[in-house]
Coordinates of C-alpha atoms in Angstrom, one line a residue:
M1 CA -12.8 31.0 -6.6
K2 CA -15.8 29.8 -4.6
S3 CA -15.2 26.2 -5.8
K4 CA -11.6 26.3 -4.5
Y5 CA -12.8 27.0 -1.0
A6 CA -15.5 24.4 -1.1
F7 CA -12.9 21.9 -2.1
L8 CA -10.6 23.1 0.6
L9 CA -13.3 22.7 3.2
S10 CA -14.0 19.2 2.0
L11 CA -10.3 18.3 2.6
R12 CA -10.3 19.9 6.0
S13 CA -13.6 18.2 7.0
L14 CA -12.4 14.8 6.0
E15 CA -9.2 15.2 7.9
Y16 CA -10.9 16.4 11.0
E17 CA -13.5 13.6 11.0
I18 CA -10.9 10.9 10.3
K19 CA -8.7 12.2 13.1
Q20 CA -11.5 12.3 15.6
L21 CA -12.9 8.9 14.7
N22 CA -9.4 7.4 15.0
A23 CA -9.1 8.9 18.5
Y24 CA -12.6 7.6 19.5
A25 CA -11.8 4.1 18.1
K26 CA -8.7 3.9 20.4
E27 CA -11.1 4.3 23.3
H28 CA -14.2 2.5 22.0
E29 CA -13.7 -0.5 19.7
E30 CA -17.1 -0.1 18.1
C31 CA -16.0 3.2 16.6
F32 CA -13.7 1.4 14.2
D33 CA -16.8 0.7 12.1
L34 CA -17.4 4.4 11.8
L35 CA -13.8 5.0 11.0
Q36 CA -14.0 2.4 8.2
L37 CA -17.0 4.1 6.7
K38 CA -15.2 7.4 6.7
L39 CA -12.1 5.9 5.1
D40 CA -14.4 4.4 2.5
S41 CA -15.8 7.9 1.9
L42 CA -12.3 9.2 1.3
C43 CA -11.7 6.5 -1.3
Q44 CA -15.0 7.5 -3.0
F45 CA -13.9 11.2 -2.8
M46 CA -10.7 10.4 -4.7
T47 CA -12.5 8.6 -7.5
L48 CA -15.1 11.3 -8.4
E49 CA -14.3 13.1 -11.6
E50 CA -15.5 16.5 -10.3
N51 CA -13.0 16.3 -7.4
D52 CA -10.3 15.3 -9.9
R53 CA -11.1 18.5 -11.9
Q54 CA -10.9 20.5 -8.7
W55 CA -7.5 19.1 -7.9
L56 CA -6.3 19.9 -11.4
A57 CA -7.5 23.4 -11.0
W58 CA -6.3 24.1 -7.5
G59 CA -4.0 21.3 -6.4
S60 CA -0.7 23.2 -7.0
Q61 CA -1.7 26.0 -4.6
E62 CA -0.1 26.1 -1.2
E63 CA -3.3 25.8 0.9
I64 CA -4.5 22.8 -1.0
Q65 CA -1.1 21.2 -0.8
L66 CA -0.9 21.8 2.9
Y67 CA -4.3 20.4 3.8
G68 CA -4.0 17.6 1.3
T69 CA -0.7 16.5 3.0
Q70 CA -2.4 16.7 6.4
L71 CA -5.3 14.6 5.2
R72 CA -2.9 12.0 3.8
E73 CA -0.9 11.7 7.0
T74 CA -4.1 11.5 9.1
S75 CA -5.7 8.9 6.8
V76 CA -2.5 6.8 6.6
Q77 CA -2.2 6.8 10.4
A78 CA -5.9 5.8 10.7
L79 CA -5.5 3.0 8.2
C80 CA -2.6 1.6 10.2
E81 CA -4.7 1.6 13.3
M82 CA -7.6 0.0 11.4
E83 CA -5.3 -2.8 10.1
K84 CA -4.1 -3.5 13.7
Y85 CA -7.7 -3.8 14.8
Q86 CA -8.6 -6.1 11.9
S87 CA -5.5 -8.3 12.5
A88 CA -6.6 -8.7 16.2
L89 CA -10.0 -9.8 15.0
A90 CA -8.4 -12.3 12.6
I91 CA -6.1 -13.7 15.3
E92 CA -9.2 -14.1 17.5
N93 CA -11.1 -15.8 14.7
R94 CA -13.7 -13.1 14.7
L95 CA -13.4 -12.5 10.9
N96 CA -14.8 -14.5 8.0
V97 CA -11.4 -15.6 6.5
S98 CA -12.8 -16.9 3.2
E99 CA -14.9 -13.8 2.6
Y100 CA -12.0 -11.4 3.1
I101 CA -9.6 -13.5 0.9
E102 CA -12.2 -13.6 -1.8
I103 CA -12.9 -9.9 -1.7
L104 CA -9.3 -9.0 -2.0
S105 CA -8.6 -11.8 -4.5
T106 CA -11.1 -10.3 -6.8
S107 CA -9.6 -6.8 -6.6
V108 CA -6.0 -7.8 -7.1
R109 CA -6.3 -10.8 -9.4
S110 CA -5.8 -8.7 -12.5
E111 CA -2.8 -6.9 -10.9
L112 CA -1.2 -10.2 -10.0
R113 CA -1.8 -11.6 -13.5
D114 CA 0.1 -8.7 -15.0
F115 CA 2.9 -9.4 -12.4
Q116 CA 3.2 -13.0 -13.6
L117 CA 3.4 -14.8 -10.2
D118 CA 3.3 -18.5 -9.8
Q119 CA 4.3 -21.2 -7.3
R120 CA 8.0 -20.8 -8.1
S121 CA 8.0 -17.1 -7.4
K122 CA 9.9 -15.6 -4.5
V123 CA 8.2 -12.4 -3.5
L124 CA 9.5 -9.5 -1.3
F125 CA 6.6 -7.4 0.0
I126 CA 7.8 -4.0 1.3
G127 CA 5.4 -2.2 3.6
S128 CA 3.1 -5.2 4.2
G129 CA 1.3 -3.7 7.3
A130 CA -0.4 -5.3 10.3
F131 CA -3.1 -7.0 8.2
P132 CA -1.3 -8.0 5.0
L133 CA -4.2 -9.0 2.9
S134 CA -2.3 -8.6 -0.4
A135 CA 0.6 -10.9 0.8
L136 CA -1.9 -13.4 2.2
T137 CA -3.8 -13.4 -1.1
I138 CA -0.6 -14.0 -3.1
A139 CA 0.3 -16.9 -0.8
H140 CA -3.3 -18.3 -1.0
E141 CA -3.7 -17.9 -4.8
T142 CA -0.2 -18.9 -6.0
G143 CA 1.6 -20.7 -3.2
A144 CA 4.6 -18.4 -3.8
E145 CA 7.3 -18.0 -1.1
I146 CA 6.9 -14.5 0.5
V147 CA 9.0 -12.3 2.8
C148 CA 7.1 -9.3 4.2
L149 CA 9.0 -6.2 5.5
D150 CA 7.6 -3.5 7.7
I151 CA 9.3 -0.8 9.8
D152 CA 6.6 -1.1 12.5
P153 CA 7.5 -4.0 14.9
E154 CA 3.9 -4.3 16.0
A155 CA 2.8 -4.7 12.4
V156 CA 5.4 -7.4 11.9
E157 CA 4.3 -9.3 14.9
K158 CA 0.6 -9.0 14.1
G159 CA 1.1 -10.0 10.5
R160 CA 3.0 -13.1 11.6
K161 CA 0.1 -14.1 13.9
V162 CA -2.5 -13.6 11.2
A163 CA -0.6 -15.7 8.7
D164 CA -0.3 -18.4 11.4
T165 CA -4.0 -18.2 12.2
W166 CA -4.9 -18.5 8.6
G167 CA -2.6 -21.5 8.0
L168 CA -0.1 -19.6 5.8
A169 CA 2.8 -19.4 8.1
D170 CA 4.8 -22.0 6.0
R171 CA 4.7 -19.6 3.0
I172 CA 5.2 -16.2 4.5
V173 CA 8.1 -14.8 6.7
F174 CA 7.8 -11.4 8.4
S175 CA 10.8 -9.2 9.1
G176 CA 11.6 -5.7 10.3
K177 CA 15.1 -5.7 8.8
A178 CA 16.4 -3.0 6.5
I179 CA 16.6 -3.9 2.8
E180 CA 20.4 -3.9 2.9
E181 CA 20.4 -6.4 5.8
L182 CA 18.1 -8.9 4.0
S183 CA 19.7 -11.6 2.0
F184 CA 16.4 -12.6 0.4
V185 CA 16.6 -9.4 -1.7
S186 CA 19.0 -11.1 -4.1
E187 CA 16.8 -14.2 -4.4
A188 CA 13.5 -12.3 -5.0
T189 CA 11.9 -12.8 -8.4
H190 CA 9.2 -10.2 -7.6
I191 CA 9.0 -7.2 -5.3
V192 CA 5.9 -5.3 -4.2
I193 CA 6.2 -1.8 -2.8
A194 CA 3.0 -0.8 -1.0
S195 CA 1.2 2.4 -1.6
L196 CA 1.7 3.5 2.0
V197 CA 5.5 3.3 1.7
R198 CA 6.7 6.9 1.9
N199 CA 10.1 7.1 0.1
K200 CA 9.5 4.9 -2.9
L201 CA 12.4 6.2 -5.0
D202 CA 14.8 5.7 -2.1
I203 CA 13.6 2.1 -1.9
L204 CA 14.4 1.7 -5.6
N205 CA 17.8 3.1 -5.0
D206 CA 18.3 0.6 -2.1
L207 CA 17.4 -2.2 -4.4
K208 CA 19.9 -1.3 -7.0
G209 CA 22.8 -3.7 -7.2
R210 CA 21.0 -6.2 -5.0
I211 CA 18.4 -7.7 -7.3
Q212 CA 18.4 -10.2 -10.1
P213 CA 18.5 -9.0 -13.8
D214 CA 14.9 -10.3 -14.4
T215 CA 13.4 -9.2 -11.1
R216 CA 10.0 -7.4 -11.5
I217 CA 8.9 -4.7 -9.2
L218 CA 5.3 -3.8 -8.7
M219 CA 4.9 -0.3 -7.2
R220 CA 1.6 1.0 -5.9
Y221 CA 1.3 4.8 -5.5
G222 CA -1.1 7.7 -5.8
N223 CA -0.4 11.0 -7.6
G224 CA -2.6 14.0 -7.8
L225 CA -5.9 13.5 -6.0
K226 CA -5.0 10.0 -5.1
S227 CA -2.1 11.3 -3.0
L228 CA -4.7 12.1 -0.4
F229 CA -4.5 8.4 0.7
N230 CA -1.3 7.1 -0.9
Y231 CA 2.3 8.3 -1.1
P232 CA 3.1 9.7 -4.6
V233 CA 5.9 9.2 -7.0
E234 CA 6.5 12.8 -7.8
E235 CA 9.7 12.5 -9.9
E236 CA 10.4 10.5 -13.0
L237 CA 12.3 7.2 -12.5
S238 CA 16.0 7.4 -13.3
D239 CA 17.4 5.8 -16.5
D240 CA 18.3 2.7 -14.5
W241 CA 14.7 1.5 -14.7
Q242 CA 12.0 0.9 -17.3
K243 CA 8.4 1.1 -16.3
T244 CA 5.0 0.0 -17.5
S245 CA 1.8 1.5 -16.0
I246 CA -0.8 -1.2 -15.6
S247 CA -3.7 0.6 -13.8
A248 CA -5.1 4.1 -13.3
G249 CA -8.4 5.8 -13.5
K250 CA -11.2 4.6 -11.1
G251 CA -9.1 2.8 -8.5
F252 CA -7.9 4.6 -5.4
Y253 CA -4.3 3.9 -6.2
E254 CA -2.2 3.4 -9.3
T255 CA 0.2 0.7 -10.2
M256 CA 3.3 0.4 -12.3
I257 CA 5.6 -2.5 -13.0
I258 CA 9.3 -1.6 -12.9
E259 CA 12.2 -3.7 -14.3
P260 CA 15.9 -3.0 -14.0
K261 CA 18.0 -2.1 -17.0
H262 CA 21.4 -3.7 -17.2
S263 CA 23.2 -0.8 -15.5
V264 CA 21.3 -1.5 -12.3
I265 CA 22.7 -5.0 -11.9
Q266 CA 26.0 -4.7 -10.0
G267 CA 28.7 -7.1 -11.0
R268 CA 26.6 -8.9 -13.7

């Protein structure tokens, strides 16, 4: 039982420190460096086998669920603020563009290879954020046409400015429209659903009847311990979809590729 409360204290301590550092960073820009370090600590926390064992032992209990959810909401909010700060640096040319692109390119290249993207691809990125490094990397690596969606108007505007600053504005369009209002959905050959998108199964339901028969969907998510920094997929997909898991284990989020079955395609 002692190990349960030690684990619970770790969750509460991480949540408190991230919340405080996020508040400090809004007042003092230099605190974003400290916030980044603490978010990195959370990522490391999620990948330790001992913590995974603790989650398997205690994760279903109400207290752990409560503070785990609080930690996720706090860390997601902090990451959104961090991305807005990073996008401002990029717009002001205070970031090393090539270094950032290379770092992310290395981490997502395998994922994109499994997703089979090329210059002819039309990619819809749902939940792109204010500093859309994944979308920028796809554009940089493949030359694909990309439409980025985000529900935060500030994130949409900052993402657009970053793409323009980095010379990728001709390949990426940013929008705050709902899925049902976006005609590009029916043209998309590939769709990415970000790990910080909350209602992933609702998104899939919104896509039904609007996508092509051969559209591939890449969904990032985090179940179990990884739900501390990612929104989970807690239910099985409906029979309308077939899935292939392409990553798990040591990363701080998991990925699956989802493809529609014939019943999903309305009027085809």
